[in-house]
Each structure stands twice: as C-alpha cells, then as structure tokens.
mmCIF file of C-alpha atoms in Angstrom:
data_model
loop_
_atom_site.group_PDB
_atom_site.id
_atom_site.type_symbol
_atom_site.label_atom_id
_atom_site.label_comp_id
_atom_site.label_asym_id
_atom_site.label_seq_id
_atom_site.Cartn_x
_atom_site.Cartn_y
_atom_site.Cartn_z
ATOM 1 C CA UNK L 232 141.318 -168.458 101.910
ATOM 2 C CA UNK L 233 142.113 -171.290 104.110
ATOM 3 C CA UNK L 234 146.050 -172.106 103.396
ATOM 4 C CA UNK L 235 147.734 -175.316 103.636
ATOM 5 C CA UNK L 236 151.443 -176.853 104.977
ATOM 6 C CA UNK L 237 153.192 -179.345 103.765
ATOM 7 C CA UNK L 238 155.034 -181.633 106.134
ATOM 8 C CA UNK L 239 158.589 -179.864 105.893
ATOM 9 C CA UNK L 240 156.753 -176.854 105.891
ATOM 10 C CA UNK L 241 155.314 -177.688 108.967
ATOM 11 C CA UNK L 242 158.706 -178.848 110.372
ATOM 12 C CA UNK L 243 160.502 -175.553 109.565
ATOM 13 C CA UNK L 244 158.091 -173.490 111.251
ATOM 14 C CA UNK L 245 157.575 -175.292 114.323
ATOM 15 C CA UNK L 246 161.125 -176.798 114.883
ATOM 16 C CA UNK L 247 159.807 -180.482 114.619
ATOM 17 C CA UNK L 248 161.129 -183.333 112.607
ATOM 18 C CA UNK L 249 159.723 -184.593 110.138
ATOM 19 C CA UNK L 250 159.913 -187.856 111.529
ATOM 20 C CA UNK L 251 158.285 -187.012 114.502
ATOM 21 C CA UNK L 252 155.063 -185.246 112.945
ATOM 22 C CA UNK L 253 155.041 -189.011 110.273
ATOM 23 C CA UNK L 254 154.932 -190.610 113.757
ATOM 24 C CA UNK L 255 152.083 -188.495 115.099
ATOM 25 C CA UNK L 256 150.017 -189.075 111.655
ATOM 26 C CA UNK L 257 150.656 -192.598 112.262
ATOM 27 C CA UNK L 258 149.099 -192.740 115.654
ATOM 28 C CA UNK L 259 146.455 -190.018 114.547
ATOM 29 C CA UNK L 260 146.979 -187.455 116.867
ATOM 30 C CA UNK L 261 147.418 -184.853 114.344
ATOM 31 C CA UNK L 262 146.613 -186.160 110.610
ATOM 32 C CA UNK L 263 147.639 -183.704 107.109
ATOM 33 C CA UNK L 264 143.449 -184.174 105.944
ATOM 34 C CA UNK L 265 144.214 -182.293 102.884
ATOM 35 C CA UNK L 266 145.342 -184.241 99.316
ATOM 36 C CA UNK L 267 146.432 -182.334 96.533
ATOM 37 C CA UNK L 268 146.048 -183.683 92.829
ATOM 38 C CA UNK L 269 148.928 -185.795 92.977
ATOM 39 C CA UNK L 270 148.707 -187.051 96.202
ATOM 40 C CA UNK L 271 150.201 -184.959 98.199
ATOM 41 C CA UNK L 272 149.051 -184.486 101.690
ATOM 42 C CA UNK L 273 148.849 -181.104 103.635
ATOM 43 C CA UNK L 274 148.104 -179.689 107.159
ATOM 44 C CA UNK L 275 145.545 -177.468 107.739
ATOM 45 C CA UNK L 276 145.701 -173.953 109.767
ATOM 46 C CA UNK L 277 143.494 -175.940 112.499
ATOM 47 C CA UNK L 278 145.914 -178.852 112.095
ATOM 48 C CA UNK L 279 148.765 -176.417 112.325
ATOM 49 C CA UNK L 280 147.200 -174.999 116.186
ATOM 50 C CA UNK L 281 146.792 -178.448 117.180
ATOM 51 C CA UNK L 282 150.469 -179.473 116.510
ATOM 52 C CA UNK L 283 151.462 -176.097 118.317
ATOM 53 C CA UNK L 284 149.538 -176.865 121.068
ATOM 54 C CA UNK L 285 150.991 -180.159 121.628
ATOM 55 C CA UNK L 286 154.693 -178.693 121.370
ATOM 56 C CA UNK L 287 153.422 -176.541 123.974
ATOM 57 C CA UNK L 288 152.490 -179.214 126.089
ATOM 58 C CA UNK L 289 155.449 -181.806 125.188
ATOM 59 C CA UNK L 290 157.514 -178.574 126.594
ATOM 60 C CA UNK L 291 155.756 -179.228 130.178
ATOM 61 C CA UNK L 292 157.042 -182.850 129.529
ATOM 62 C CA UNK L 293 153.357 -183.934 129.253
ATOM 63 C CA UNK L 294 153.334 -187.869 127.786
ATOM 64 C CA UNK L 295 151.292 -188.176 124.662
ATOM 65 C CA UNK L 296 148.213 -190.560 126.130
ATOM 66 C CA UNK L 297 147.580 -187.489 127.948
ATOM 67 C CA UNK L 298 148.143 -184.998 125.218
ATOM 68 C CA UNK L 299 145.466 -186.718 123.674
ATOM 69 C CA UNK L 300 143.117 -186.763 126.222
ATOM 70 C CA UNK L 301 143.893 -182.660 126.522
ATOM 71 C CA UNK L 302 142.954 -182.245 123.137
ATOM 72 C CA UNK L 303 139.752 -184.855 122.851
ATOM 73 C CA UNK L 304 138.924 -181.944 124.697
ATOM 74 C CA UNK L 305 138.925 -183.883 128.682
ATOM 75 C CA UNK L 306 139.358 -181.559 131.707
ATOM 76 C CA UNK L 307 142.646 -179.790 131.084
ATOM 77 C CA UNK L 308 142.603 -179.067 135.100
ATOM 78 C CA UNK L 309 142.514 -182.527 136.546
ATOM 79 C CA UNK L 310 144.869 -184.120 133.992
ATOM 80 C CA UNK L 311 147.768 -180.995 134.272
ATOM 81 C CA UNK L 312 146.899 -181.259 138.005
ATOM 82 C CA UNK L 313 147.979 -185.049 138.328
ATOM 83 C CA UNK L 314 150.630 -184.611 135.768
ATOM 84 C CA UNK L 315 152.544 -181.627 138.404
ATOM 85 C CA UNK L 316 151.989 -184.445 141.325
ATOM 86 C CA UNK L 317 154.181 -187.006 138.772
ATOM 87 C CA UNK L 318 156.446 -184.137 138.518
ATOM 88 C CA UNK L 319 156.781 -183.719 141.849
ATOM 89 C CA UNK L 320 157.450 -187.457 142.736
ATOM 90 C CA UNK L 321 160.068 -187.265 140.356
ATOM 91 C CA UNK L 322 161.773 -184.310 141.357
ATOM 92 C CA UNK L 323 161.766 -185.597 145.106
ATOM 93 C CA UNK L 324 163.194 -188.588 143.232
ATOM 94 C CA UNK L 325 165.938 -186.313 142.017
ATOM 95 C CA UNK L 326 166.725 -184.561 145.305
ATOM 96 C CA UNK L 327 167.019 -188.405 147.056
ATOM 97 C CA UNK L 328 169.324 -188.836 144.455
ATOM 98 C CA UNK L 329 171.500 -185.928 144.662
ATOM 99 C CA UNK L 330 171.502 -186.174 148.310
ATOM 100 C CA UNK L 331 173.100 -189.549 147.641
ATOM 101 C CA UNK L 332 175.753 -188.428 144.995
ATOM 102 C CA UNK L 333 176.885 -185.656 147.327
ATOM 103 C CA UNK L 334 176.677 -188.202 150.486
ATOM 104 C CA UNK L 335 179.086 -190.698 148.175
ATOM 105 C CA UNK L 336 181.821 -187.733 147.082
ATOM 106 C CA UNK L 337 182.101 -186.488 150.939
ATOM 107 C CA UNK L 338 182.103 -190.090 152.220
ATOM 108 C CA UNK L 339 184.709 -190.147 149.847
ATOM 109 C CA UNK L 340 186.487 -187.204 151.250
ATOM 110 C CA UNK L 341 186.268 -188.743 154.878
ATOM 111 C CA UNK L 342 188.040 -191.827 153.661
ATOM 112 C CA UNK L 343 190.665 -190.387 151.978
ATOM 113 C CA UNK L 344 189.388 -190.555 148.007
ATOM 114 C CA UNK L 345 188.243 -194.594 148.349
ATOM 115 C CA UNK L 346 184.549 -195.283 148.739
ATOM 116 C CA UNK L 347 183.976 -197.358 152.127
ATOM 117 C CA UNK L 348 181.060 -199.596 150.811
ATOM 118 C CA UNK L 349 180.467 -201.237 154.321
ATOM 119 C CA UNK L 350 179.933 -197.924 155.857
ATOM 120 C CA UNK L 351 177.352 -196.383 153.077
ATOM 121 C CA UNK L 352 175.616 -199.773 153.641
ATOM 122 C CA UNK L 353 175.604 -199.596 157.125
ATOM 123 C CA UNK L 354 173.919 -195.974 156.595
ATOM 124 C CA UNK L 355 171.192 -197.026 153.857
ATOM 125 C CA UNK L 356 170.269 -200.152 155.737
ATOM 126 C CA UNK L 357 169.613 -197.785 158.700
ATOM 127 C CA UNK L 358 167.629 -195.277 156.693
ATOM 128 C CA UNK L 359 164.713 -197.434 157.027
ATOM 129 C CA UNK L 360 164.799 -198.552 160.271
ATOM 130 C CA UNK L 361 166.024 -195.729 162.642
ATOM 131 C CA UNK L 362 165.340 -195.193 166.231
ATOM 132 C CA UNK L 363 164.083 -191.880 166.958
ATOM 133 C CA UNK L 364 166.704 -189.540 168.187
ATOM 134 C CA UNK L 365 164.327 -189.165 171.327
ATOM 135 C CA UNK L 366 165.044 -192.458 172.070
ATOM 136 C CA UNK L 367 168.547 -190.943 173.615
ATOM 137 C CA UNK L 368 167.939 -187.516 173.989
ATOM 138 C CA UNK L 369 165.034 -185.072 174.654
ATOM 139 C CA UNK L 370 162.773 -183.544 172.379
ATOM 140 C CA UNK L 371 164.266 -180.043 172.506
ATOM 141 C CA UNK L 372 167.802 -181.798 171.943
ATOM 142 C CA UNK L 373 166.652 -184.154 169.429
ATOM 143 C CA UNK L 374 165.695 -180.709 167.232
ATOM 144 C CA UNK L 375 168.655 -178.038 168.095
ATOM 145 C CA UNK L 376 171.049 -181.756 167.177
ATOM 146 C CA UNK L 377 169.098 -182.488 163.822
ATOM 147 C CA UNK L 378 169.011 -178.932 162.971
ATOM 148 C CA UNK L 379 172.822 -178.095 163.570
ATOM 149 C CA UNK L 380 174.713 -181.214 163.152
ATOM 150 C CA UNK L 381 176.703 -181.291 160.039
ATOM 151 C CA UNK L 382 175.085 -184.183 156.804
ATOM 152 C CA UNK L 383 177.219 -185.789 154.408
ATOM 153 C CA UNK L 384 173.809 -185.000 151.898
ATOM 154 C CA UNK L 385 174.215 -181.434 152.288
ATOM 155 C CA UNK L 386 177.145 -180.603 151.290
ATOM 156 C CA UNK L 387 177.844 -177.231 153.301
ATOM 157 C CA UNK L 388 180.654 -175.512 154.578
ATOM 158 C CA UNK L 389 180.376 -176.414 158.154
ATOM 159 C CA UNK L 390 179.862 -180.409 156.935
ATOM 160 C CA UNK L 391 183.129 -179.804 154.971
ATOM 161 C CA UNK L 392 184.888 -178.314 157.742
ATOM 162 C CA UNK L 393 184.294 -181.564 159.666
ATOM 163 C CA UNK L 394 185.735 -183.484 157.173
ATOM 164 C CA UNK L 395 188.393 -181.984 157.002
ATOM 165 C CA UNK L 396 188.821 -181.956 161.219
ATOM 166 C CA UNK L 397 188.886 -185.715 160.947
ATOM 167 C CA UNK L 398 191.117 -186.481 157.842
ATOM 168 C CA UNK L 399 193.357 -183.966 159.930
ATOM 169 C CA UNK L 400 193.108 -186.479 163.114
ATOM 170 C CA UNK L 401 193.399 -189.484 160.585
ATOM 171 C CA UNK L 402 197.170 -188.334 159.200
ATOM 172 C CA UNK L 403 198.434 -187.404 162.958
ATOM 173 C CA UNK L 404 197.160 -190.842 164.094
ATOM 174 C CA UNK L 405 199.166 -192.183 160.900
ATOM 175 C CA UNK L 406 202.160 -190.391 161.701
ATOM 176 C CA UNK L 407 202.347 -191.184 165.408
ATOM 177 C CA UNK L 408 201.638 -187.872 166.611
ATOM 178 C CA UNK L 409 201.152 -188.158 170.558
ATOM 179 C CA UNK L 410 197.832 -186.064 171.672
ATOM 180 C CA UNK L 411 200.143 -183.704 174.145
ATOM 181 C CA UNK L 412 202.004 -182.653 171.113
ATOM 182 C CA UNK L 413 201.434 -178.926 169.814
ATOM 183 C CA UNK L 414 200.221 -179.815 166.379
ATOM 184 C CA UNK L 415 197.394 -182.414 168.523
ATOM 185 C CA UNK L 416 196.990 -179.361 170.543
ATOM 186 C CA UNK L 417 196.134 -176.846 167.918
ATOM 187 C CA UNK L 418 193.617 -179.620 166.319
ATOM 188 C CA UNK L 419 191.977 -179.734 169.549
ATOM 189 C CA UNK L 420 191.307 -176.065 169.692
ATOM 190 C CA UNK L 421 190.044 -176.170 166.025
ATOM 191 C CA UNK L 422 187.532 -179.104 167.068
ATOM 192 C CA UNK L 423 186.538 -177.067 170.423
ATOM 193 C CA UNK L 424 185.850 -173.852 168.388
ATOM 194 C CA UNK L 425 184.286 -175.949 166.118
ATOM 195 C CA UNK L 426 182.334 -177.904 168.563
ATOM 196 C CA UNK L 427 181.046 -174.307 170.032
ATOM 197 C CA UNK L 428 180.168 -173.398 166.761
ATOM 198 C CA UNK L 429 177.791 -176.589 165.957
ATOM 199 C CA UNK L 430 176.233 -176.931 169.585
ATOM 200 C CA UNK L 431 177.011 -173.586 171.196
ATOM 201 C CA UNK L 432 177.635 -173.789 175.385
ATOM 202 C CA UNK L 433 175.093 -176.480 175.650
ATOM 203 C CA UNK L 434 178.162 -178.383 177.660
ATOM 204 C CA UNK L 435 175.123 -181.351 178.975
ATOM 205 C CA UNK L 436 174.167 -181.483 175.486
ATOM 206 C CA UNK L 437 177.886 -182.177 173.842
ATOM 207 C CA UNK L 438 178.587 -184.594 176.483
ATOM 208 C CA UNK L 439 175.686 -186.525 175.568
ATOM 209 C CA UNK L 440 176.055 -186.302 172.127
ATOM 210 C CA UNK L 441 179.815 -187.453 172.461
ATOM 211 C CA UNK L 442 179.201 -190.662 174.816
ATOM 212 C CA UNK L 443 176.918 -191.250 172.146
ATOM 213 C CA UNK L 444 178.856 -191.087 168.817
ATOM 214 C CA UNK L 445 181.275 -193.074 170.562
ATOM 215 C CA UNK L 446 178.909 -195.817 170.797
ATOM 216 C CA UNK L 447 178.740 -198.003 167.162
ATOM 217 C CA UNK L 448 175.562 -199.447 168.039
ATOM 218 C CA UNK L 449 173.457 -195.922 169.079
ATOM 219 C CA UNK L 450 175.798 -194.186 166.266
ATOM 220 C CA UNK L 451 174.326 -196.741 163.737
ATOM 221 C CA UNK L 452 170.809 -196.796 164.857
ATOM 222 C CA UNK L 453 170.628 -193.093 164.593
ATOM 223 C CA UNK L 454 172.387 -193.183 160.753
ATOM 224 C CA UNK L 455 175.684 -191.385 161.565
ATOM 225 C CA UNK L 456 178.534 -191.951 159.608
ATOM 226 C CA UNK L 457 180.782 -194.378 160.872
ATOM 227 C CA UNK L 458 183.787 -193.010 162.030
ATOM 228 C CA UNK L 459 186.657 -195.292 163.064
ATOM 229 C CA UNK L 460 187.290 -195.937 166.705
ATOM 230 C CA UNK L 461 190.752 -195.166 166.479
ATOM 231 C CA UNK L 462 189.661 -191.503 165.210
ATOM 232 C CA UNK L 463 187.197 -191.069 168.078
ATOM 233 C CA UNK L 464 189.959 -192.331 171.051
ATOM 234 C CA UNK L 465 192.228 -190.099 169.901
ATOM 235 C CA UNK L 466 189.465 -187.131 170.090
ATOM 236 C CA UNK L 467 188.611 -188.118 173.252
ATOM 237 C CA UNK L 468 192.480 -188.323 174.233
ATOM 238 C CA UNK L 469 192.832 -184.779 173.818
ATOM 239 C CA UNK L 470 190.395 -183.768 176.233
ATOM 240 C CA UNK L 471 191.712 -186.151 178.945
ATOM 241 C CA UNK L 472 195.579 -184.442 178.520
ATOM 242 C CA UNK L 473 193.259 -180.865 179.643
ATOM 243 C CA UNK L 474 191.727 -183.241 182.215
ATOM 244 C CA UNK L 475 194.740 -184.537 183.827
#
C-alpha cells in the first residue's frame, strides 16, 4: 500500500523546512499530488525520492534551474560536468582571493601593522602588465628566482623570515644604528645566511638580482614589493664596510 507524507512529515525526515519544500510546490519542482477528504495535501513515496534526490544535489551546491533539468530527466553527465567547471572558476576565485588577504596581513607586517595602499596599488596595477622576468635575466634564472624567492601570497616561513630581516633593518635605521656597528653586523650575517639559503652560491645570480631590486622601475615592472630606498642603502651599506 502506497503511503503518504504530509509536509512536516516530510520536513522531519529529510531535515528541510517547511518553508522551503511550500517554495518548491510553488515553483513545481516537487508538488504533494495527493488530497485527503478535507483538503489536505500529501507527498507521495515517488515524491518523497524526488525531494531526496534534490537534497542530494543542493549538497553539491547544484542551482535549482539545473536541478530541474537533472530530474526532467536531461543528461546528468554534461550538466554535473559544467557545473564542476563553475566550481572550479570559483574556487580559483577563492585562492586569488586568499592570496590577496594573506598578501594584505604580511604587507602589513612589512610596514609595521599600517596598510601602505600606494604600494599594494603599485603591485595590482602591475599584475596585469608585467615584463617577463627574462626580460632581465635568463631563462634558467628567471625559474630557480620565481621558484625560490620568497611571496607576500604565500605566506611561508622563509617569506616570514624576510619580513622580519627588514622590519629588523627598518628599527636600526630608526635608531641611528651605523652599519659597522655589531648589532648591523650580526643582521648582515642573518641576511647572508639567509641570502645563501634563498639563492644558494649562485654569487652572478644574487648580484643581478640585487642591482635589480634596487632599481624602482625594474622592481615594479616585475611586481616586487616595494621596499623603501632607505632600507635597501643601508643593505647595501653593509656589504661595502666588508668591501672596504
């Protein structure tokens, strides 16, 4: 004997609201056909599967135009297969958009807890338009430096370790610290370990990549952070007191 649900029936079984199954009656996707003597409407076993089959497919975020179209019985394939590429847009919508949150919180790290709006704009205005790295180096630099140079989107250890090299050059430069002094000198062996440990004994290769970051113009046009000149002469001032 066939049995029959009422709507909070229905509701109680298969965790739905009430409202939500009136709204799916109302747009006939899934309609109580039975009436009872006083009026009363009911679902169906076959009306029951139907509504379980589109919580299953509401669960794989699956809009309702296309639930339809899955149960008027369309190819299931094609329409799940271009739902998972909108699912993929969107998560490589998400990861853009972490990359940027975690870009933000270590730019904020580099400038000290305040957000350098100039700088992030400088970097998303070059996203688009970027000169190929092997437009200053080769092609066998341009992939060891894009493989082992630290991102602000990543949000690793070694990126953090950088950070915290140059908010360490940052308060020496703020409190007048000369680059002969020991505390300059023990930064400089933490940026030359450091420096070894990013671009290993590639000497021609650091040099390069140096005269460059120096440079606002190349730094910009290949999307690296902005770092303040100041920061980067007194870097570079620590190598010349070995040089001299």
């Amino acid at each position: 004997m066939a049995r029959h649900y009422s709507t909070g029936e229905v509701a109680r079984k298969l965790n739905v609201s009430v409202r939500t199954l009136r709204y799916y009656d109302q747009i006939n996707l899934v309609t109580p056909s039975y009436t009872n003597d006083v009026q009363k409407r009911f679902y169906s076993d076959d009306e029951m599967f139907r509504l379980q089959k589109i919580m299953l497919l509401k669960s794989m975020t699956v809009p309702l135009d296309e639930i339809r179209r899955i149960l008027d019985e369309e190819s299931l394939t094609s329409i799940l297969s271009a739902h998972l590429s909108s699912l993929e847009e969107k998560i490589e919508e998400l990861k853009q958009a972490q990359n940027h949150t975690v870009t933000l919180l270590q730019s904020m790290q580099l400038e000290n807890e305040k957000i350098d709006w100039t700088k992030l704009q400088t970097i998303q205005a070059k996203s688009n338009d970027r000169k190929q790295w092997t437009d200053y180096f080769t092609e066998e630099e341009s992939d060891s430096l894009q493989s082992s140079l630290p991102k602000l989107e990543d949000g690793e250890h070694d990126t953090k370790k950088w950070i915290n090299l140059i908010r360490r050059t940052e308060i020496l430069i703020e409190r007048g610290v000369a680059p002969s002094s020991k505390e300059a000198q023990i930064l400089k062996e933490d940026l030359t370990w450091l420096t070894d440990e990013t671009f290993g004994d590639n000497q021609q290769l650091i040099e390069s990549f140096w005269k460059i970051r120096k440079s606002t113009d190349a730094s910009n046009e290949l999307g690296l952070y902005p770092i303040d000149a100041s920061i980067l002469a007194y870097i570079d001032s620590l190598y010349q007191e070995i040089a001299d």
